[in-house]
PDB file of C-alpha atoms in Angstrom:
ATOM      1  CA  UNK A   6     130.925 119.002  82.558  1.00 63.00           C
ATOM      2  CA  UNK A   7     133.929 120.375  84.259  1.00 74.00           C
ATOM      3  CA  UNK A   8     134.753 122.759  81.544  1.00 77.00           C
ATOM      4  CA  UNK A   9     131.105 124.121  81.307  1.00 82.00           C
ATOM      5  CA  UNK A  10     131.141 124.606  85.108  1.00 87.00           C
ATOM      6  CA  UNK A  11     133.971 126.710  84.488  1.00 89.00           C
ATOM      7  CA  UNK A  12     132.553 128.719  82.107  1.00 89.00           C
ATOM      8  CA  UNK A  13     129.647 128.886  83.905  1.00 92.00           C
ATOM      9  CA  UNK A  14     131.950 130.439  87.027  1.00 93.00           C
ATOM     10  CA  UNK A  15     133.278 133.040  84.665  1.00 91.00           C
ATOM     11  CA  UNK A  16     130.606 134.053  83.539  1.00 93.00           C
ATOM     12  CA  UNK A  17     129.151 134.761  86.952  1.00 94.00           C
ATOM     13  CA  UNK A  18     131.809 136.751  87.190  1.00 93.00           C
ATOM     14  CA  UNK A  19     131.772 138.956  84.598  1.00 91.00           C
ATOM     15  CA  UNK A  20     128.086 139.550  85.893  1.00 93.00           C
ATOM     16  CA  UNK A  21     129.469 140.494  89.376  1.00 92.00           C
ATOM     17  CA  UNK A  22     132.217 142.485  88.563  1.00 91.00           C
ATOM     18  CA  UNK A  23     130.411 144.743  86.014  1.00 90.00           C
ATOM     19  CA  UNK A  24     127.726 145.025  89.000  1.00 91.00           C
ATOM     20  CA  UNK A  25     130.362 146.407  91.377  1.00 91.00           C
ATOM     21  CA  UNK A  26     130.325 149.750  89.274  1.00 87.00           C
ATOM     22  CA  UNK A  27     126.650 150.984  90.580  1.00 89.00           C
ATOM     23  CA  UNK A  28     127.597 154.758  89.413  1.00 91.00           C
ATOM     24  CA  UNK A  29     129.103 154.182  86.274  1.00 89.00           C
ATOM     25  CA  UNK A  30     125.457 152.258  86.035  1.00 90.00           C
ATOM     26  CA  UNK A  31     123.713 154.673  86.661  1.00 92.00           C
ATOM     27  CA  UNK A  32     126.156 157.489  84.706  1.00 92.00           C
ATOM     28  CA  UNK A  33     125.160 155.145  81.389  1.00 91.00           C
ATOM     29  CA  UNK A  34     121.566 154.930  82.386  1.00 92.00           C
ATOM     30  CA  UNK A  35     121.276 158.669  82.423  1.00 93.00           C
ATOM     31  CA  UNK A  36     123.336 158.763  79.131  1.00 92.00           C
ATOM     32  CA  UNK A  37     121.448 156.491  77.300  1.00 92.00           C
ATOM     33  CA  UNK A  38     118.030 158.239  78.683  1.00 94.00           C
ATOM     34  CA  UNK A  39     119.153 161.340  77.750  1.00 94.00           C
ATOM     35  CA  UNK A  40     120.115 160.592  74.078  1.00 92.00           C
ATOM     36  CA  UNK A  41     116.927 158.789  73.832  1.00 93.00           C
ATOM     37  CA  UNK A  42     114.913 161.618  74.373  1.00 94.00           C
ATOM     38  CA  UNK A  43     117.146 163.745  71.816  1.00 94.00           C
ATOM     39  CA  UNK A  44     116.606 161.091  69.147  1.00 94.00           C
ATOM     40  CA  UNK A  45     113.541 160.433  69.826  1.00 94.00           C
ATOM     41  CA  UNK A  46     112.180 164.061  69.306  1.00 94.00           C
ATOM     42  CA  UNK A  47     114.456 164.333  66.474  1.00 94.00           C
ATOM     43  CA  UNK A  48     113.181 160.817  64.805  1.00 95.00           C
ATOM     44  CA  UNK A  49     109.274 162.566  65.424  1.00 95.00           C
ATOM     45  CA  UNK A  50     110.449 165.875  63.577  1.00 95.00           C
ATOM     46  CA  UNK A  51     112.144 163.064  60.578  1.00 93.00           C
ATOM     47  CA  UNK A  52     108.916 160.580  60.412  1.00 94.00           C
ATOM     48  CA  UNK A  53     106.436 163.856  60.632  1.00 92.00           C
ATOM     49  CA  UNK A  54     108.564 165.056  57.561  1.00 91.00           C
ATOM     50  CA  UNK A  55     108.511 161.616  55.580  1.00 92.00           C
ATOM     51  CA  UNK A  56     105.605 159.568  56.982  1.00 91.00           C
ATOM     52  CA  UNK A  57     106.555 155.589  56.718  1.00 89.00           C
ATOM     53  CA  UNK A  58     109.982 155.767  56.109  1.00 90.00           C
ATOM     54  CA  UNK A  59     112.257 152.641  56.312  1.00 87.00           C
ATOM     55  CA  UNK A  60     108.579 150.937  56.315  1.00 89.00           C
ATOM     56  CA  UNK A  61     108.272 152.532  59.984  1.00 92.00           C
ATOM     57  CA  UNK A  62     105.376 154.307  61.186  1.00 92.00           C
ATOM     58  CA  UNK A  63     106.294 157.184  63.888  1.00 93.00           C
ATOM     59  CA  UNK A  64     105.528 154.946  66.925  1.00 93.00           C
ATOM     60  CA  UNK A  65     107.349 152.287  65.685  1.00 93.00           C
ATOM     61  CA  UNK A  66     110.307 155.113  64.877  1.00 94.00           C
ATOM     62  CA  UNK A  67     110.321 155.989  68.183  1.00 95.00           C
ATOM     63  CA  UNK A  68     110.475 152.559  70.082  1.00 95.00           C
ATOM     64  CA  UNK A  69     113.480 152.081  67.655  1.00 95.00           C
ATOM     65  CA  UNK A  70     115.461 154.625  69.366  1.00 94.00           C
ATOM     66  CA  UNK A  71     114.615 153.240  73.047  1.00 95.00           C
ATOM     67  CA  UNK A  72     114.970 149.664  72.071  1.00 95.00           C
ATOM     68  CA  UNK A  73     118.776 150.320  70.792  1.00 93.00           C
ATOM     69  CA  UNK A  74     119.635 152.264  73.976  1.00 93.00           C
ATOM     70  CA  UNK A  75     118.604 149.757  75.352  1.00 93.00           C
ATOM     71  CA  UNK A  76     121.158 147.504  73.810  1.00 94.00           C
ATOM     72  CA  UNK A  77     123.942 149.865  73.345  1.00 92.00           C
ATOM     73  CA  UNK A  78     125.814 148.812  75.740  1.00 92.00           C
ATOM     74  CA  UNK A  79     124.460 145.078  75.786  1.00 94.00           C
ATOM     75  CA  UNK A  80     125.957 144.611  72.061  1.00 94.00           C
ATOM     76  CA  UNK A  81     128.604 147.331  73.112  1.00 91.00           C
ATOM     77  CA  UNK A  82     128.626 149.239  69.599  1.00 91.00           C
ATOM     78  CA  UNK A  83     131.106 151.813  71.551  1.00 89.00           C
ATOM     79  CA  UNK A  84     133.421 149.022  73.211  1.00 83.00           C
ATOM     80  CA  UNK A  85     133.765 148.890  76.203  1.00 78.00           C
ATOM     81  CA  UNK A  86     134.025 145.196  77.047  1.00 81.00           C
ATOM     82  CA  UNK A  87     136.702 142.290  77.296  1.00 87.00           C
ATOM     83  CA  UNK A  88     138.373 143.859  74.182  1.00 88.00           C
ATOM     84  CA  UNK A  89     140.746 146.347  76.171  1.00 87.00           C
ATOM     85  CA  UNK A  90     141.784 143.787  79.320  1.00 89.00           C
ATOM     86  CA  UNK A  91     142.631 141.502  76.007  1.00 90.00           C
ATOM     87  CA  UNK A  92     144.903 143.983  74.113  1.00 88.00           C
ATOM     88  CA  UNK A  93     146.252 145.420  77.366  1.00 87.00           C
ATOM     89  CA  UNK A  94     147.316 141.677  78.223  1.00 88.00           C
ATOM     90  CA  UNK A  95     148.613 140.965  74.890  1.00 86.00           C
ATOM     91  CA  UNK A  96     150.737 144.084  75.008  1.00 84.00           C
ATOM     92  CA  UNK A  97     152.307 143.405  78.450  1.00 84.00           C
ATOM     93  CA  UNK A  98     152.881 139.567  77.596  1.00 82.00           C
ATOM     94  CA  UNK A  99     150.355 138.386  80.360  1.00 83.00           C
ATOM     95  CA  UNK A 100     148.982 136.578  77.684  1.00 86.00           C
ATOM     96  CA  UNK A 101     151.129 133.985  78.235  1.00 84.00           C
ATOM     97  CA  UNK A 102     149.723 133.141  81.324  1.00 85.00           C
ATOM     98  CA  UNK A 103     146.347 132.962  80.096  1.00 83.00           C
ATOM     99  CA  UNK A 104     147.531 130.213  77.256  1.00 84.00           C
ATOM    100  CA  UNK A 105     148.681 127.790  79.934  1.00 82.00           C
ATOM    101  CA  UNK A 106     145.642 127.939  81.707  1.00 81.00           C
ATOM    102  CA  UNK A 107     143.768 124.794  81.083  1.00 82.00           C
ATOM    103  CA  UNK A 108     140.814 126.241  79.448  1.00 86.00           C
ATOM    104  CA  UNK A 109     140.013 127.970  75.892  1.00 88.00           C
ATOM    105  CA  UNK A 110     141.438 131.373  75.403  1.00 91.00           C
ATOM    106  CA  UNK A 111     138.356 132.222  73.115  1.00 93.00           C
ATOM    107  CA  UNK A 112     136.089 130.580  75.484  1.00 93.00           C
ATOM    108  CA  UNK A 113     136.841 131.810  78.176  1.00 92.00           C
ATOM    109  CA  UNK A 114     136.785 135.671  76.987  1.00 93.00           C
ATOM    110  CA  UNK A 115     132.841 134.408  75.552  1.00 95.00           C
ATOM    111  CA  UNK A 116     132.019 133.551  78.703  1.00 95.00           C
ATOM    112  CA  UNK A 117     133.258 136.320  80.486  1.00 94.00           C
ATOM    113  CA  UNK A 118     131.209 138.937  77.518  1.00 95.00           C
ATOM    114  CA  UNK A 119     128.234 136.886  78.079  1.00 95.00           C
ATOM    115  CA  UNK A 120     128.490 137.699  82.033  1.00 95.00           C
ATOM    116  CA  UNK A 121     128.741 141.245  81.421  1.00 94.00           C
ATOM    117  CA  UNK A 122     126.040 141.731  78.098  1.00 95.00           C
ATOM    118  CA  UNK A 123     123.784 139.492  80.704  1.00 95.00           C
ATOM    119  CA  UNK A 124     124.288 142.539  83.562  1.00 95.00           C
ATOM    120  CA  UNK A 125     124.186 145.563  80.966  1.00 94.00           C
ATOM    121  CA  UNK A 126     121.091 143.707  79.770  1.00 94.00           C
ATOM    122  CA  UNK A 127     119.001 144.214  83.225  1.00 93.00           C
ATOM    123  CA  UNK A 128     121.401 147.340  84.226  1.00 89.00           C
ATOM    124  CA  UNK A 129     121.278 149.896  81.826  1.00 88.00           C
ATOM    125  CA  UNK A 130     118.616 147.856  79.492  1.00 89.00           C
ATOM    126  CA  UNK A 131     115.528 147.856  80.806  1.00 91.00           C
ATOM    127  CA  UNK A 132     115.278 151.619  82.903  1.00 92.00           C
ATOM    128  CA  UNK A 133     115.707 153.272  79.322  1.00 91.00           C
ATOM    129  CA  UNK A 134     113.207 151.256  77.783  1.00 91.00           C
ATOM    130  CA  UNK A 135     110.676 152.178  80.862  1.00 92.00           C
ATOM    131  CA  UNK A 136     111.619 155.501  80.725  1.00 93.00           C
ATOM    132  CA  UNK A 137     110.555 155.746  76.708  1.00 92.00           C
ATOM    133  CA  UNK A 138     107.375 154.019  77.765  1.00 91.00           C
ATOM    134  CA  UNK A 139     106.215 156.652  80.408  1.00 93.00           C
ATOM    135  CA  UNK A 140     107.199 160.027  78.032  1.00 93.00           C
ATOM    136  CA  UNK A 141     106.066 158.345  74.338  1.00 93.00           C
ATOM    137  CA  UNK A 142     103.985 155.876  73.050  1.00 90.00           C
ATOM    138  CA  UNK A 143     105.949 152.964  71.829  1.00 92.00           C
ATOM    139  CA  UNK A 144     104.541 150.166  69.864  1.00 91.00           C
ATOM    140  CA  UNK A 145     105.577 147.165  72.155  1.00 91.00           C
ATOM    141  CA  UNK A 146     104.252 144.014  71.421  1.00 91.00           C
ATOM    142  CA  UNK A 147     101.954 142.481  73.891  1.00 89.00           C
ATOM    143  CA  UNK A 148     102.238 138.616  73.618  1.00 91.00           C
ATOM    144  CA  UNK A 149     105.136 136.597  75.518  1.00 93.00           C
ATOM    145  CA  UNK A 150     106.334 134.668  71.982  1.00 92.00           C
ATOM    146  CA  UNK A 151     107.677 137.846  70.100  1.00 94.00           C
ATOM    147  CA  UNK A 152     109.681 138.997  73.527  1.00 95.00           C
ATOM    148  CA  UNK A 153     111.150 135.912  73.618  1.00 96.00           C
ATOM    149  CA  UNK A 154     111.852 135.842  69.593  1.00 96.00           C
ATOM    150  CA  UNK A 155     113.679 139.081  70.815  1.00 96.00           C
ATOM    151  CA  UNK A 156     115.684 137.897  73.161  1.00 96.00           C
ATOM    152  CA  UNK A 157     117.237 134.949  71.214  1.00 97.00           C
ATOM    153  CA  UNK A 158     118.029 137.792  68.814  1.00 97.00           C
ATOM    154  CA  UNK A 159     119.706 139.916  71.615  1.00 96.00           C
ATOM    155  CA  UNK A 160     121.772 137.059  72.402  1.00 96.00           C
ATOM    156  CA  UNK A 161     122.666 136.433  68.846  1.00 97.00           C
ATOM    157  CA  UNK A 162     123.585 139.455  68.399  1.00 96.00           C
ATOM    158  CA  UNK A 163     125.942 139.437  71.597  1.00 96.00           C
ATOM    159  CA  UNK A 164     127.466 136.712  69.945  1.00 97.00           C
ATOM    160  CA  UNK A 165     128.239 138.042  66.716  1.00 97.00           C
ATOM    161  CA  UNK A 166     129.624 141.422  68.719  1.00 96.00           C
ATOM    162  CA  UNK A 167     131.453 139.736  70.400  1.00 96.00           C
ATOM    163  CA  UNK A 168     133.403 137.526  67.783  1.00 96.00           C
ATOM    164  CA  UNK A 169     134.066 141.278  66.035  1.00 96.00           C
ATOM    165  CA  UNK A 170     135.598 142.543  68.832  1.00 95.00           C
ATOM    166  CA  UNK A 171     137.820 139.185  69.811  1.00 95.00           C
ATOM    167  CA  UNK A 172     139.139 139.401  66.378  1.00 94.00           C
ATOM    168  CA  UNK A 173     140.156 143.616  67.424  1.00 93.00           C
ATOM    169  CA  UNK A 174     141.506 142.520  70.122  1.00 91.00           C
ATOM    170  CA  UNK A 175     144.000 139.743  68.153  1.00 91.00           C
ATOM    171  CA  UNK A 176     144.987 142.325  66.023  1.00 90.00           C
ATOM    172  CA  UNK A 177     147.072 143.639  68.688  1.00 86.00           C
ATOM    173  CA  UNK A 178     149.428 140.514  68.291  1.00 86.00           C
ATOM    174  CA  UNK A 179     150.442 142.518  64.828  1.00 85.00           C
ATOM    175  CA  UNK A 180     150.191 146.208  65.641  1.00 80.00           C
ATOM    176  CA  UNK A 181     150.897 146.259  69.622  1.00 70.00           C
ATOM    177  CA  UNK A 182     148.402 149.226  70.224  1.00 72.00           C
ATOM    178  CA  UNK A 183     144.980 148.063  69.424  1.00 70.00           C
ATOM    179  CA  UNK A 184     143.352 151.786  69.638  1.00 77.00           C
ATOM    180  CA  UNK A 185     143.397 152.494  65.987  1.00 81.00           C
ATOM    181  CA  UNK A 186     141.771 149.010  64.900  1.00 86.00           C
ATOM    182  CA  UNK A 187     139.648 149.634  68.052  1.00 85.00           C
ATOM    183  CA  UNK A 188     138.850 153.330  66.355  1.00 88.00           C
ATOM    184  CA  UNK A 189     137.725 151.968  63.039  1.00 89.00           C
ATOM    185  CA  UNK A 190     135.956 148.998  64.500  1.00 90.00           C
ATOM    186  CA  UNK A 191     133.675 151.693  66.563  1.00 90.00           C
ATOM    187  CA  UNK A 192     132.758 153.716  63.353  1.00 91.00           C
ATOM    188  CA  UNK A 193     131.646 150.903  61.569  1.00 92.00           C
ATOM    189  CA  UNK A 194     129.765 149.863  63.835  1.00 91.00           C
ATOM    190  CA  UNK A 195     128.130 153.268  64.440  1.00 91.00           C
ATOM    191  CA  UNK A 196     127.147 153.530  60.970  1.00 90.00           C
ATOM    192  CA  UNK A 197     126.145 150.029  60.056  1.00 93.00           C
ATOM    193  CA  UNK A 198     124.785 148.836  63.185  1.00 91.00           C
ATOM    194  CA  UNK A 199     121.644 151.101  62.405  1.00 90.00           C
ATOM    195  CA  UNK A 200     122.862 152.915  66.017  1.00 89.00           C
ATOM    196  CA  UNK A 201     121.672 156.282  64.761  1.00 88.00           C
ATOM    197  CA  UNK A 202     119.239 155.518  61.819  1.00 90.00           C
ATOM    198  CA  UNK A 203     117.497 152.564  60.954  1.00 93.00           C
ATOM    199  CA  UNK A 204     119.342 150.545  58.487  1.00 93.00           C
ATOM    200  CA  UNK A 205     116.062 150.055  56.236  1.00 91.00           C
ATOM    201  CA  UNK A 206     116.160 153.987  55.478  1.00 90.00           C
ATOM    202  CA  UNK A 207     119.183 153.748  54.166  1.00 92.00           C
ATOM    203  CA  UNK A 208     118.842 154.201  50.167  1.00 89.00           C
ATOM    204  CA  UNK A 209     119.398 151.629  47.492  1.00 89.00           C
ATOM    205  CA  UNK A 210     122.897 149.662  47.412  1.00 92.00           C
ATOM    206  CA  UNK A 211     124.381 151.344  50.510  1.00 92.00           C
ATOM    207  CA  UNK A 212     121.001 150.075  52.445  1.00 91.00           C
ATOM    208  CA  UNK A 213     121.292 146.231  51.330  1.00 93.00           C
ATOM    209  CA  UNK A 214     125.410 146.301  52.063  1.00 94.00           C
ATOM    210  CA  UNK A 215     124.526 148.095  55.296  1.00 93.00           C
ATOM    211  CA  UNK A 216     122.003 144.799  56.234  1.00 93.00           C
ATOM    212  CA  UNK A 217     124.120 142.562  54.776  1.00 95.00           C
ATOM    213  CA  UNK A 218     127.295 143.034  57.667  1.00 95.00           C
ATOM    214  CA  UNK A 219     127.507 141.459  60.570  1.00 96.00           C
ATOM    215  CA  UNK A 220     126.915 144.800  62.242  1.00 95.00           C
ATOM    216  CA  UNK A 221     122.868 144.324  61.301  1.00 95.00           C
ATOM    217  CA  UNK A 222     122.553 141.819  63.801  1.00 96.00           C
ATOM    218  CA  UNK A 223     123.439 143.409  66.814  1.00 95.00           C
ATOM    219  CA  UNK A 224     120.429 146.496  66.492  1.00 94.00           C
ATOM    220  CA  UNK A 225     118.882 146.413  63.567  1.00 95.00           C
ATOM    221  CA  UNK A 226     117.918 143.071  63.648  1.00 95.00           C
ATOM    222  CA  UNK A 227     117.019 142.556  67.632  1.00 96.00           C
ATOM    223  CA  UNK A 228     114.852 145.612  66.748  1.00 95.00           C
ATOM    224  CA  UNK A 229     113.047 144.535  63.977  1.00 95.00           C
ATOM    225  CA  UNK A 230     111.955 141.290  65.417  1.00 95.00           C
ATOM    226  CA  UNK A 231     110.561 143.149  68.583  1.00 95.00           C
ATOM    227  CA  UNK A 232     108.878 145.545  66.499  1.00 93.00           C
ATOM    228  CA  UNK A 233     107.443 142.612  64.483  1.00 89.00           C
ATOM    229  CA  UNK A 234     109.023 143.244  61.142  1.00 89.00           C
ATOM    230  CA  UNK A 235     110.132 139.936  61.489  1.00 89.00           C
ATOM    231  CA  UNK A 236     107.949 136.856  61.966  1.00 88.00           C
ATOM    232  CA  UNK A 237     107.673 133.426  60.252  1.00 90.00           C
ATOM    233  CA  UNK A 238     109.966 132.429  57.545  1.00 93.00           C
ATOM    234  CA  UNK A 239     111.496 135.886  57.871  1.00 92.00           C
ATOM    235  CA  UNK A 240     112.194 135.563  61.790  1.00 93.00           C
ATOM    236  CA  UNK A 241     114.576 131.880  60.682  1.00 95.00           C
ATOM    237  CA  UNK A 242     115.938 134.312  58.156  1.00 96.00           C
ATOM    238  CA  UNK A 243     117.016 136.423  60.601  1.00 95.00           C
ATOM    239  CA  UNK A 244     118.055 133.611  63.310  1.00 96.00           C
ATOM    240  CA  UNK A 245     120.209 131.628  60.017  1.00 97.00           C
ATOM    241  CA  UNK A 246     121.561 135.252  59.227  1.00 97.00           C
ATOM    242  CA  UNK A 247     122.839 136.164  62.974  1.00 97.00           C
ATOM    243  CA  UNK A 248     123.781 132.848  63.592  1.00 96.00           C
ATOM    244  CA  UNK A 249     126.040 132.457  60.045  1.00 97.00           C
ATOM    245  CA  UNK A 250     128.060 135.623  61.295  1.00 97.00           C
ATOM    246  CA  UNK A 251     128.083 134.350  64.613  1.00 97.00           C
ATOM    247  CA  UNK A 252     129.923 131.032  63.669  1.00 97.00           C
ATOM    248  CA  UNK A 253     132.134 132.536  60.589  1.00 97.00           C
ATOM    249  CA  UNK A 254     132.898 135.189  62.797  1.00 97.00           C
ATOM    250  CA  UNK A 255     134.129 132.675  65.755  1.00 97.00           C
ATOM    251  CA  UNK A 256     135.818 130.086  63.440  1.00 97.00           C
ATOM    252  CA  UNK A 257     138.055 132.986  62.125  1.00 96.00           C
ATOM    253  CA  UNK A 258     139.197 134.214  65.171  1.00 94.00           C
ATOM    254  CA  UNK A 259     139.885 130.900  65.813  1.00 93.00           C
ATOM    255  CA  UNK A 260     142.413 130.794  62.671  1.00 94.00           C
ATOM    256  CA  UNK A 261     143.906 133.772  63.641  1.00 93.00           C
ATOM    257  CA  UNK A 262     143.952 132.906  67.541  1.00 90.00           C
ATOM    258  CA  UNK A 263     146.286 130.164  65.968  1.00 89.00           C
ATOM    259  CA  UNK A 264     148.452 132.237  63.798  1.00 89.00           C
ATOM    260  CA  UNK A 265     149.094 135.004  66.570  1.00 84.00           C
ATOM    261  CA  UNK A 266     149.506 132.279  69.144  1.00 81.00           C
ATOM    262  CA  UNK A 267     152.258 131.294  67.293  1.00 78.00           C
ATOM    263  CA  UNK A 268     153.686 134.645  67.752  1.00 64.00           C
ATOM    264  CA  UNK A 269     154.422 134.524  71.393  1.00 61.00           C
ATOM    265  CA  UNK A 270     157.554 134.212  72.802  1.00 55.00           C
ATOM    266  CA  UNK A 271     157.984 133.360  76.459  1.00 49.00           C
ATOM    267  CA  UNK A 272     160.763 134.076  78.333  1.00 44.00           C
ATOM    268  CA  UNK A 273     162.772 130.715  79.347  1.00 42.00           C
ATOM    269  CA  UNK A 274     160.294 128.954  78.071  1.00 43.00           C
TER     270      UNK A 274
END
């Protein structure tokens, strides 16, 4: 109980300390409004060009595009979370410190990603998605049960972003500057997150790797779900499917939180 209680604390914290930035809030609000509406127009030019694709109508195109700036920066596709503190502390050899703290290393970084994806969630989340709702006409679904189907996909896919990014972050035990693994990490998760184009109209082979990788599960599949794409036996699908990555994802940064642990050298000690 004591350890979830901490958790719990950090977690809060995370919340509050992303909350302290109110214009860097509102900065990415406007940002992700903005690109909305430019992919949202361009999305109606695509789906008025080639009616149905992906298995989309144009409505359900266009919620698309609001519904992942909406989690942009919940799933953070671009970064932007625990992942630089982390390599920044591994570089300087503060990680030391945070290994004889009497709590989990991996944990404790979860817990402090869950605080801030809980704050992006209802700070830069939610005004986009109003926004898109006012200007187009999105095909939300109506009924409490698929919202909260949508949610427990959010969160999955939280999880499985942020087990990618821990394992960025370790690889800064090997290379010392994490920017370039950072880099590549980004781009791949640009492209195969479905962040600019729906992953189901993507063509043939390069479509089913594209769903297959863990980056599916932070847009494409949150978005799917909401859009009801996804119900039944295909909704546990997609739950088993997020929450496979999630836990291979997390046990292997926990093998190679072990093997770069063993790295450290401290001083005296």
């Amino acid at each position: 109980m004591r350890a979830w209680r901490l958790y719990a604390a950090v977690a809060v914290g995370g919340f509050r300390r992303y909350a302290t930035y109110r214009v860097a809030t509102a900065a990415g609000v406007f940002t992700n409004t903005v690109f909305g509406l430019i992919l949202a127009y361009t999305y109606i030019a695509l789906w008025d060009e080639r009616p149905g694709l992906g298995g989309y109508d144009q409505a359900q195109a266009v919620t698309y595009v609001w519904v992942g700036q909406g989690l942009l920066a919940v799933v953070a596709v671009l970064g932007g979370g625990f992942e630089d503190e982390l390599i920044e502390r591994i570089r300087t050899g503060d990680i030391a410190v945070d290994l004889y703290r009497p709590a989990d290393l991996q944990a404790w970084w979860l817990a402090a990603d869950l605080g801030r994806a809980a704050f992006q969630l209802l700070g830069r989340g939610v005004l986009p998605m109003v926004f898109g709702g006012l200007v187009f006409q999105l095909a939300l679904p109506s009924d409490a049960g698929t919202w909260l189907a949508f949610l427990v996909t959010v969160l999955l896919g939280i999880l499985v972003s942020f087990a990618l990014r821990y394992l960025v972050a370790l690889a800064a035990f090997w290379f010392m500057d994490g920017a370039g693994v950072q880099q590549l990490a980004v781009l791949a998760g640009i492209f195969f997150s479905g962040m600019t184009l729906p992953l189901n109209a993507f063509p043939g082979a390069l479509g089913e790797l594209a769903r297959a990788l863990p980056w599916s599960a932070l847009m494409q599949a949150p978005a799917d779900v909401l859009l009801g794409e996804r119900t039944g036996l295909a909704l546990l699908r997609t739950y088993a499917f997020q929450g496979a990555w999630a836990v291979g994802l997390l046990a292997v940064g926990r093998l190679v939180q072990s093997a770069a642990t063993r790295r450290v050298v401290v001083q005296g000690g």
